[in-house]
Coordinates of C-alpha atoms and ligand atoms in Angstrom, one line a residue:
M165 CA 225.0 95.7 295.5
Q166 CA 222.8 92.8 294.6
Y167 CA 223.3 89.4 296.1
I168 CA 222.1 86.6 293.8
K169 CA 220.4 83.7 295.6
N170 CA 220.2 80.0 295.0
Y171 CA 216.8 78.5 294.2
I172 CA 216.3 75.3 296.2
N173 CA 213.0 73.6 297.1
G174 CA 211.0 76.5 295.8
E175 CA 212.8 79.1 297.8
L176 CA 215.4 81.7 297.1
V177 CA 218.1 81.0 299.6
E178 CA 221.6 82.0 300.6
P179 CA 224.4 79.5 300.2
V180 CA 225.0 77.5 303.3
S181 CA 228.5 78.8 303.7
K182 CA 227.3 82.4 303.2
K183 CA 230.2 82.9 300.9
Y184 CA 230.0 84.9 297.7
L185 CA 232.0 85.4 294.5
D186 CA 232.3 88.7 292.5
N187 CA 230.1 89.0 289.5
V188 CA 231.7 91.3 286.9
D189 CA 230.1 93.6 284.3
P190 CA 232.5 93.0 281.4
S191 CA 231.5 96.2 279.6
R192 CA 233.0 98.2 282.5
G193 CA 235.4 95.6 283.9
K194 CA 233.8 96.2 287.3
V195 CA 232.1 94.0 290.0
Y196 CA 228.4 94.8 290.0
S197 CA 226.8 92.0 292.0
Y198 CA 227.7 88.9 294.0
I199 CA 227.0 85.3 293.3
P200 CA 226.7 82.4 295.8
D201 CA 230.0 80.5 296.1
S202 CA 227.9 77.3 296.7
D203 CA 229.5 74.0 297.6
E204 CA 228.6 70.3 298.0
Q205 CA 226.2 71.2 300.9
D206 CA 224.0 73.3 298.7
V207 CA 224.1 70.7 295.9
E208 CA 223.0 68.1 298.4
L209 CA 220.1 70.2 299.5
A210 CA 219.1 70.8 295.9
I211 CA 219.4 67.1 295.0
A212 CA 217.3 66.1 298.1
A213 CA 214.6 68.6 297.0
A214 CA 214.6 67.4 293.4
N215 CA 214.4 63.7 294.6
A216 CA 211.6 64.5 297.0
A217 CA 209.7 66.3 294.2
F218 CA 210.2 63.6 291.5
P219 CA 207.5 61.0 292.5
A220 CA 204.7 63.6 292.3
W221 CA 206.1 65.6 289.3
S222 CA 206.7 62.5 287.2
I223 CA 203.1 61.5 287.4
T224 CA 201.7 65.0 287.2
P225 CA 199.5 64.9 284.1
K226 CA 201.4 66.3 281.1
D227 CA 198.8 68.9 280.4
V228 CA 199.4 70.3 283.9
R229 CA 203.1 70.2 283.5
S230 CA 202.6 71.9 280.1
K231 CA 200.7 74.7 281.8
Y232 CA 203.5 75.5 284.1
L233 CA 206.0 75.7 281.2
L234 CA 203.6 78.0 279.2
K235 CA 203.2 80.2 282.2
I236 CA 207.0 80.6 282.6
A237 CA 207.3 81.3 278.8
D238 CA 204.6 84.0 279.2
L239 CA 206.5 85.5 282.2
I240 CA 209.7 85.6 280.3
E241 CA 208.0 87.4 277.4
K242 CA 206.4 89.9 279.8
N243 CA 209.8 90.5 281.4
L244 CA 211.7 90.7 278.1
D245 CA 213.2 94.1 278.7
K246 CA 214.3 93.4 282.2
L247 CA 215.9 90.1 281.3
A248 CA 217.6 91.4 278.1
L249 CA 219.1 94.3 280.1
A250 CA 220.3 91.9 282.8
E251 CA 221.8 89.5 280.2
S252 CA 223.5 92.4 278.3
I253 CA 225.1 93.7 281.5
D254 CA 226.1 90.2 282.8
N255 CA 227.5 89.0 279.5
G256 CA 228.7 92.2 277.6
K257 CA 226.6 91.4 274.5
P258 CA 224.7 94.1 272.7
L259 CA 221.3 94.8 274.3
K260 CA 219.7 94.5 270.9
L261 CA 221.0 90.9 270.5
A262 CA 219.8 89.9 273.9
K263 CA 216.4 91.5 273.1
T264 CA 215.9 89.9 269.7
V265 CA 217.6 86.6 270.1
D266 CA 218.5 85.3 273.5
I267 CA 215.5 86.2 275.6
P268 CA 212.8 85.5 273.0
R269 CA 214.5 82.1 272.4
A270 CA 214.4 81.3 276.1
A271 CA 210.7 81.9 276.1
A272 CA 210.4 79.9 272.9
N273 CA 212.2 77.0 274.6
F274 CA 209.5 76.8 277.3
H275 CA 206.8 77.3 274.8
F276 CA 208.1 74.7 272.4
Y277 CA 208.7 72.0 275.0
G278 CA 205.5 72.9 277.0
T279 CA 203.4 72.2 273.9
G280 CA 205.7 69.5 272.4
I281 CA 205.2 67.2 275.4
L282 CA 201.5 67.0 274.6
H283 CA 202.3 65.4 271.3
Y284 CA 205.1 63.1 272.3
A285 CA 204.2 59.5 271.7
A286 CA 205.8 56.1 272.2
Y287 CA 205.5 52.9 270.1
T288 CA 203.7 49.7 270.1
H289 CA 204.9 46.6 268.2
S290 CA 202.6 43.8 267.4
M291 CA 203.8 40.2 267.2
E292 CA 200.7 39.3 265.3
D293 CA 198.6 36.8 267.3
T294 CA 201.4 36.0 269.8
A295 CA 202.1 39.2 271.8
I296 CA 201.9 42.9 271.9
N297 CA 204.9 45.0 272.9
Y298 CA 204.5 48.6 274.0
T299 CA 207.2 51.0 275.1
L300 CA 206.7 53.2 278.1
R301 CA 208.7 56.4 278.2
Q302 CA 209.3 57.2 281.8
P303 CA 211.2 60.3 283.1
V304 CA 214.7 59.3 284.2
G305 CA 214.7 61.0 287.6
V306 CA 216.8 64.0 288.8
A307 CA 218.5 65.6 285.8
G308 CA 221.7 67.6 286.2
C309 CA 221.8 70.5 283.8
I310 CA 225.0 72.5 283.4
S311 CA 225.4 75.4 281.0
P312 CA 228.0 77.9 279.7
W313 CA 228.1 81.7 279.6
N314 CA 227.8 82.6 275.9
L315 CA 224.0 82.4 275.5
P316 CA 223.2 82.2 279.2
L317 CA 219.4 82.0 279.5
Y318 CA 218.9 80.5 276.0
L319 CA 221.1 77.5 276.6
F320 CA 220.0 77.1 280.3
T321 CA 216.4 76.9 279.3
W322 CA 217.1 74.6 276.3
K323 CA 217.9 71.9 278.9
I324 CA 215.6 72.7 281.7
A325 CA 212.4 73.1 279.7
P326 CA 212.5 69.6 278.0
A327 CA 213.6 68.0 281.3
I328 CA 210.7 69.3 283.4
A329 CA 208.3 68.9 280.5
A330 CA 209.3 65.2 280.3
G331 CA 208.7 64.7 284.1
C332 CA 212.2 64.9 285.4
T333 CA 213.1 67.2 288.2
V334 CA 216.2 69.3 287.8
V335 CA 219.3 70.5 289.6
A336 CA 220.8 73.1 287.3
K337 CA 224.0 75.1 287.4
P338 CA 224.4 78.2 285.2
S339 CA 227.8 79.5 284.4
E340 CA 229.4 81.4 287.3
V341 CA 230.5 84.0 284.7
T342 CA 226.9 84.9 283.8
P343 CA 224.5 84.0 286.6
M344 CA 222.0 86.9 286.6
T345 CA 219.3 85.7 284.1
A346 CA 219.2 82.3 285.7
Y347 CA 218.6 84.0 289.0
L348 CA 215.8 86.1 287.4
L349 CA 214.4 82.9 286.0
S350 CA 214.2 81.4 289.5
E351 CA 212.1 84.5 290.5
L352 CA 209.8 83.9 287.6
C353 CA 209.4 80.2 288.6
V354 CA 208.4 81.3 292.1
E355 CA 205.9 83.7 290.5
A356 CA 204.6 80.9 288.2
G357 CA 204.0 78.7 291.2
L358 CA 206.2 75.9 289.9
P359 CA 205.9 73.1 292.6
K360 CA 208.8 73.2 295.0
G361 CA 211.8 71.1 294.1
V362 CA 210.9 70.6 290.5
L363 CA 213.6 73.0 289.4
N364 CA 216.6 73.9 291.7
I365 CA 219.3 76.3 290.6
V366 CA 222.6 76.2 292.4
H367 CA 225.1 79.0 291.6
G368 CA 228.9 78.7 291.9
L369 CA 232.0 77.3 290.5
G370 CA 232.2 74.4 288.1
G371 CA 234.9 72.6 290.1
K372 CA 232.7 72.7 293.2
V373 CA 229.0 72.9 292.2
G374 CA 229.2 71.3 288.8
N375 CA 231.5 68.5 290.0
A376 CA 229.2 67.7 292.9
I377 CA 226.2 67.4 290.6
V378 CA 228.1 65.2 288.1
S379 CA 229.5 63.0 290.9
S380 CA 226.2 62.4 292.8
K381 CA 224.8 58.9 292.7
N382 CA 221.4 60.5 293.0
V383 CA 221.6 62.3 289.6
P384 CA 221.3 59.6 286.9
L385 CA 221.4 62.0 283.9
I386 CA 223.7 64.9 283.0
S387 CA 223.0 67.4 280.2
F388 CA 226.1 69.5 279.7
T389 CA 227.0 72.4 277.4
G390 CA 230.4 73.9 277.5
G391 CA 234.1 73.4 276.6
T392 CA 235.4 70.1 275.2
K393 CA 238.0 69.7 278.0
T394 CA 235.3 70.1 280.7
G395 CA 233.1 67.7 278.8
A396 CA 235.9 65.1 278.8
H397 CA 236.3 65.5 282.5
I398 CA 232.5 65.2 283.1
A399 CA 232.4 62.0 280.9
S400 CA 235.3 60.5 282.9
I401 CA 233.2 60.8 286.1
A402 CA 229.7 60.1 284.7
A403 CA 230.5 57.2 282.4
P404 CA 231.7 54.7 285.0
M405 CA 228.5 55.5 286.9
F406 CA 226.5 54.7 283.7
K407 CA 224.8 58.0 283.7
K408 CA 222.8 59.2 280.7
L409 CA 225.0 61.8 279.2
S410 CA 224.5 64.6 276.6
L411 CA 227.6 66.7 275.9
E412 CA 227.3 69.8 273.6
L413 CA 230.9 70.9 273.3
G414 CA 233.2 73.2 271.3
G415 CA 233.5 73.9 267.6
K416 CA 235.8 75.3 264.9
N417 CA 233.3 75.7 262.2
P418 CA 234.1 76.1 258.6
N419 CA 232.3 78.6 256.4
I420 CA 232.8 77.4 252.8
I421 CA 232.2 80.1 250.1
F422 CA 232.0 79.0 246.5
A423 CA 232.4 81.5 243.6
D424 CA 228.9 80.9 242.4
C425 CA 227.2 82.0 245.6
D426 CA 224.8 84.9 245.9
Y427 CA 227.5 87.2 246.9
D428 CA 225.6 90.0 248.7
K429 CA 223.6 87.6 250.8
M430 CA 226.8 85.6 251.6
M431 CA 228.6 88.8 252.7
A432 CA 225.8 90.1 254.9
T433 CA 225.4 86.7 256.6
T434 CA 229.2 86.0 256.9
L435 CA 229.5 89.2 258.9
H436 CA 227.0 87.8 261.3
S437 CA 228.3 84.3 261.4
S438 CA 231.8 85.6 262.1
F439 CA 231.2 88.3 264.7
S440 CA 227.7 87.9 266.3
N441 CA 227.9 87.9 270.1
Q442 CA 231.6 88.9 269.6
G443 CA 232.2 85.5 267.9
Q444 CA 231.2 83.7 271.2
I445 CA 228.6 81.4 269.7
C446 CA 229.6 77.8 269.4
L447 CA 228.1 77.9 265.9
C448 CA 230.1 80.9 264.5
G449 CA 232.0 80.2 261.4
S450 CA 235.6 80.9 262.4
R451 CA 237.4 79.4 259.4
I452 CA 236.4 81.0 256.2
F453 CA 237.4 79.2 253.0
V454 CA 236.8 81.2 249.8
E455 CA 237.1 79.9 246.2
R456 CA 240.2 81.4 244.7
S457 CA 238.5 83.2 241.8
I458 CA 236.6 85.5 244.2
Y459 CA 239.1 85.5 247.1
E460 CA 240.6 89.0 246.5
K461 CA 237.2 90.6 246.0
F462 CA 235.9 88.9 249.1
K463 CA 238.9 89.9 251.2
K464 CA 238.6 93.6 250.2
D465 CA 234.8 93.7 250.9
F466 CA 234.9 91.6 254.0
V467 CA 237.7 93.7 255.6
E468 CA 235.9 97.0 254.6
Q469 CA 232.6 95.8 256.1
T470 CA 234.2 94.5 259.2
K471 CA 235.9 97.8 259.9
K472 CA 232.4 99.4 259.9
L473 CA 231.1 97.2 262.7
V474 CA 230.8 99.5 265.7
V475 CA 232.6 98.2 268.8
G476 CA 230.9 99.8 271.8
A477 CA 229.0 99.7 275.0
P478 CA 226.4 97.0 274.9
L479 CA 223.5 99.3 275.7
E480 CA 224.2 101.7 272.8
E481 CA 221.8 101.2 269.9
K482 CA 224.6 101.4 267.3
T483 CA 226.8 98.8 268.9
R484 CA 227.4 95.7 266.9
I485 CA 230.3 94.3 268.8
G486 CA 230.0 94.5 272.6
A487 CA 232.5 93.3 275.3
V488 CA 233.8 89.7 275.5
V489 CA 232.7 88.0 278.6
S490 CA 235.7 88.3 281.0
Q491 CA 239.2 89.5 281.3
P492 CA 240.7 86.0 281.2
H493 CA 238.7 85.2 278.1
M494 CA 239.8 88.5 276.4
E495 CA 243.4 87.6 277.2
K496 CA 242.9 84.1 275.8
V497 CA 241.4 85.4 272.5
L498 CA 244.2 88.0 272.1
S499 CA 246.8 85.4 272.8
Y500 CA 245.5 83.6 269.7
V501 CA 246.1 86.7 267.6
E502 CA 249.7 86.6 268.8
L503 CA 249.9 82.9 268.0
A504 CA 248.5 83.6 264.5
K505 CA 251.3 86.1 263.9
Q506 CA 254.0 83.7 265.1
E507 CA 252.5 81.1 262.8
G508 CA 253.0 83.5 259.8
G509 CA 249.5 85.0 259.6
T510 CA 248.8 88.6 258.6
V511 CA 246.3 90.6 260.5
L512 CA 244.1 92.4 257.9
C513 CA 242.0 94.3 260.5
G514 CA 241.5 94.4 264.2
G515 CA 243.8 92.3 266.4
K516 CA 243.8 94.5 269.4
R517 CA 241.9 95.3 272.6
A518 CA 239.5 98.3 271.9
N519 CA 239.0 101.2 274.2
V520 CA 235.4 102.4 273.9
G521 CA 236.1 105.3 276.4
G522 CA 234.4 106.9 279.3
E523 CA 233.0 104.6 282.0
F524 CA 233.6 101.7 279.7
S525 CA 237.4 102.2 279.3
E526 CA 238.2 99.2 281.5
G527 CA 235.8 97.0 279.6
Y528 CA 236.9 93.9 277.7
Y529 CA 236.5 94.9 274.1
I530 CA 238.3 93.3 271.1
E531 CA 238.3 94.7 267.6
P532 CA 236.8 92.3 265.1
T533 CA 239.8 90.6 263.6
I534 CA 240.5 89.0 260.2
I535 CA 243.7 87.0 259.7
E536 CA 245.0 85.5 256.4
G537 CA 248.0 83.6 255.2
L538 CA 247.8 80.6 257.6
P539 CA 247.8 76.9 256.6
Y540 CA 244.7 74.9 257.4
N541 CA 246.6 72.8 259.9
C542 CA 248.2 75.4 262.1
R543 CA 247.0 75.8 265.7
T544 CA 245.1 79.0 265.0
N545 CA 243.1 77.0 262.4
Q546 CA 242.6 74.0 264.6
E547 CA 241.9 75.2 268.1
E548 CA 238.7 76.9 269.3
I549 CA 239.3 80.7 269.9
F550 CA 235.7 81.6 270.7
G551 CA 236.0 85.4 270.1
P552 CA 235.7 87.9 267.3
V553 CA 238.7 86.4 265.3
V554 CA 238.4 84.7 262.0
T555 CA 240.8 83.4 259.4
I556 CA 240.3 83.5 255.7
M557 CA 241.9 81.2 253.1
P558 CA 241.6 80.7 249.4
F559 CA 240.9 77.2 248.0
N560 CA 241.0 75.7 244.5
K561 CA 239.0 72.5 244.6
E562 CA 236.0 71.1 246.4
E563 CA 238.0 68.0 247.6
E564 CA 240.7 70.3 249.0
V565 CA 238.3 72.5 251.0
L566 CA 236.4 69.4 252.3
M567 CA 239.6 68.0 253.6
W568 CA 240.5 71.3 255.3
A569 CA 236.9 71.7 256.7
N570 CA 237.1 68.2 258.2
S571 CA 240.6 68.4 259.5
T572 CA 239.9 69.6 263.1
I573 CA 238.9 67.5 266.1
Y574 CA 235.6 69.3 266.1
G575 CA 232.4 68.7 264.1
L576 CA 229.7 71.0 265.3
A577 CA 228.4 73.2 262.5
S578 CA 229.3 74.4 259.0
T579 CA 228.1 76.8 256.4
V580 CA 228.1 76.4 252.6
W581 CA 227.5 79.2 250.1
T582 CA 226.7 78.1 246.5
Q583 CA 223.8 78.4 244.0
D584 CA 224.6 75.0 242.6
L585 CA 222.1 72.7 244.1
T586 CA 223.9 69.4 243.4
K587 CA 227.1 70.7 244.8
A588 CA 225.4 72.1 247.9
H589 CA 223.9 68.7 248.7
R590 CA 227.1 66.8 247.9
V591 CA 229.2 69.1 250.1
A592 CA 226.6 68.9 252.9
Q593 CA 226.8 65.1 252.8
N594 CA 230.6 65.1 253.0
I595 CA 231.1 67.6 255.9
H596 CA 231.7 66.0 259.3
A597 CA 229.4 68.1 261.4
G598 CA 226.1 67.9 263.2
I599 CA 224.7 70.9 261.3
V600 CA 225.1 72.2 257.8
W601 CA 223.7 75.5 256.8
I602 CA 223.3 76.1 253.1
N603 CA 223.0 79.8 252.1
C604 CA 222.1 80.8 255.6
W605 CA 223.3 80.6 259.2
L606 CA 221.7 80.1 262.6
L607 CA 218.4 79.3 261.1
R608 CA 216.7 76.4 263.0
D609 CA 213.5 74.6 263.4
L610 CA 213.4 73.6 267.0
R611 CA 212.1 70.2 266.1
T612 CA 215.5 69.3 264.4
P613 CA 218.2 67.4 266.3
F614 CA 220.9 69.6 267.6
G615 CA 224.5 68.6 268.4
G616 CA 227.9 67.8 267.1
V617 CA 230.2 64.9 266.1
K618 CA 233.8 64.1 267.1
S619 CA 235.0 66.3 269.9
S620 CA 232.0 68.6 269.6
G621 CA 230.0 66.2 271.7
V622 CA 227.8 63.2 272.0
G623 CA 224.0 62.9 272.1
R624 CA 221.5 65.3 270.5
E625 CA 219.3 68.0 272.0
G626 CA 216.4 69.6 270.3
G627 CA 213.0 68.3 269.1
F628 CA 211.5 65.2 270.5
E629 CA 215.0 63.7 270.8
A630 CA 215.3 65.8 274.0
F631 CA 212.3 63.9 275.4
D632 CA 213.9 60.6 274.4
F633 CA 216.9 61.7 276.4
F634 CA 215.1 62.8 279.5
T635 CA 212.9 59.6 279.5
E636 CA 213.9 56.0 279.7
P637 CA 212.2 53.5 277.3
K638 CA 210.7 50.4 279.0
N639 CA 209.4 47.7 276.8
V640 CA 206.4 45.8 278.1
C641 CA 205.5 42.5 276.3
I642 CA 202.1 40.9 276.8
K643 CA 201.4 37.4 275.6
I644 CA 197.9 37.4 274.1
N645 CA 197.6 33.7 273.3
Ligands
LIG61 P1 233.2 75.6 280.4 O1 233.4 74.2 280.0 O2 234.3 76.3 281.1 O3 232.0 75.7 281.5 C1 230.7 75.3 281.1 C2 229.9 75.0 282.4 O4 230.6 73.9 283.1 C3 230.0 76.1 283.4 O5 228.7 76.2 284.1 C4 231.1 75.7 284.4 O6 231.0 76.2 285.7 C5 230.9 74.2 284.4 N1 232.0 73.4 284.8 C6 233.3 73.8 284.8 N2 234.1 72.8 285.3 C7 233.3 71.8 285.7 C8 233.5 70.5 286.3 N3 234.7 70.1 286.6 N4 232.4 69.8 286.5 C9 231.2 70.2 286.2 N5 230.9 71.4 285.6 C10 232.0 72.2 285.4 O7 232.7 76.4 279.1 P2 232.4 77.9 279.0 O8 233.7 78.6 278.9 O9 231.4 78.3 280.0 O10 231.7 78.0 277.6 C11 232.4 78.1 276.4 C12 232.4 76.7 275.7 O11 231.1 76.2 275.5 C13 233.0 76.8 274.3 O12 233.9 75.7 274.1 C14 231.8 76.6 273.4 O13 232.0 76.1 272.1 C15 231.0 75.7 274.2 N6 229.6 75.8 273.8 C16 229.0 74.7 273.1 C17 227.7 74.8 272.7 C18 227.1 73.6 271.9 O14 225.9 73.6 271.8 N7 227.9 72.7 271.4 C19 226.9 75.9 272.9 C20 227.5 77.0 273.6 C21 228.8 76.9 274.0

């Protein structure tokens, strides 16, 4: 069986302790490789390597840095099949999704930031004939990048690429639940000849490796994507040390469907926004509010279409719903179905573990699930489930649905379906969320700021805002008279 390695100071190395953790293939429920159970010693080595690399990397001309990023993008594209297969096995997601979304997007992240850095500019401010102010944007130093399991390589590279493009060096920790594509990325970085220490990847548990990165006085910046509870813990350590902090956290996103929508487009996209990646995308719309006049039709069609989604082994072409990421996660998601029943909800379809048979009979599959009959303020409708489980609710008025939509502690993303332009803009303005999709979902220009409000996080990734985050502005004022 394969033993994954850490990537420290340009080399693929074993953890100092020589201890490993099981890495499980969720589609089979079986251990298929081992991941370093790294600890503070490995993190210290990685931070030392990143610190040593920083002075040279931070003044490496940006066109040279850019070339490394573009080379890595190119290698990801060349290895698309291998990476997609690895991600599908590691994560349980349909291979098709990994091939068409996750891995191309990882390449796009390197490409986007590798070219973007060539166009990133700072300001000058003239005080007429008294003085000139100019702002230097200098890389912050060693960046700590910590990412989750749901879109493993996509989200990992979304942090790493802007950090190294901006001139930071990086100590990164992928999720211990899905380490394989980060490991393959480290092999590609070796192949690309990335200077040693610029990127260091330490595998292992959040409480050990993640915590050591966040606690280190030699890591002045943390970019974290994951759960809200973990984010709060990280903030409690990082804030008193005055670290720069970006937190991309959980969501409980509303999907608001008005009666005047383009019904067929709405239905096709709502199936995706509800169940893509087994509902394990922080941007999935898990609370579906439907205007009462079309509610019964919507319910009938949505249930009918959902029942047709094939739950199956990730590598099968016809599979639309693969395995959820782990046994504990499957149990958590199913516990919410039980909670929904206790809260008075009716399960319209799904609601159970699915057995896809054969060698996959021990895999962690859940039938796509639709629940109705719950009030907006019950726990099922307030807490993040992060699985293939959605609730549907009829609404009467715009004010009412806005109040429901805004009632959770979260504010990451939202979707609005209407053909009424005025209403669309009005509702978009009044939703408390970092992202509003009108008549679409998951469409994004990488130049736009990405992130949430309230307990969905602080700070923005994406676009040039990422370069603002990974650099520190320094104002220089020169008297000219
Ligand atoms: P998680 O918070 O459990 O783990 C995320 C990462 O943090 C992992 O690498 C983990 O090992 C690490 N970690 C855990 N404890 C830590 C600690 N004490 N110190 C430092 N690091 C620690 O989240 P998850 O279960 O991997 O991911 C699912 C969550 O991520 C969901 O809540 C989802 O909404 C959220 N998410 C948010 C976005 C976004 O952009 N807002 C994107 C994807 C996922």
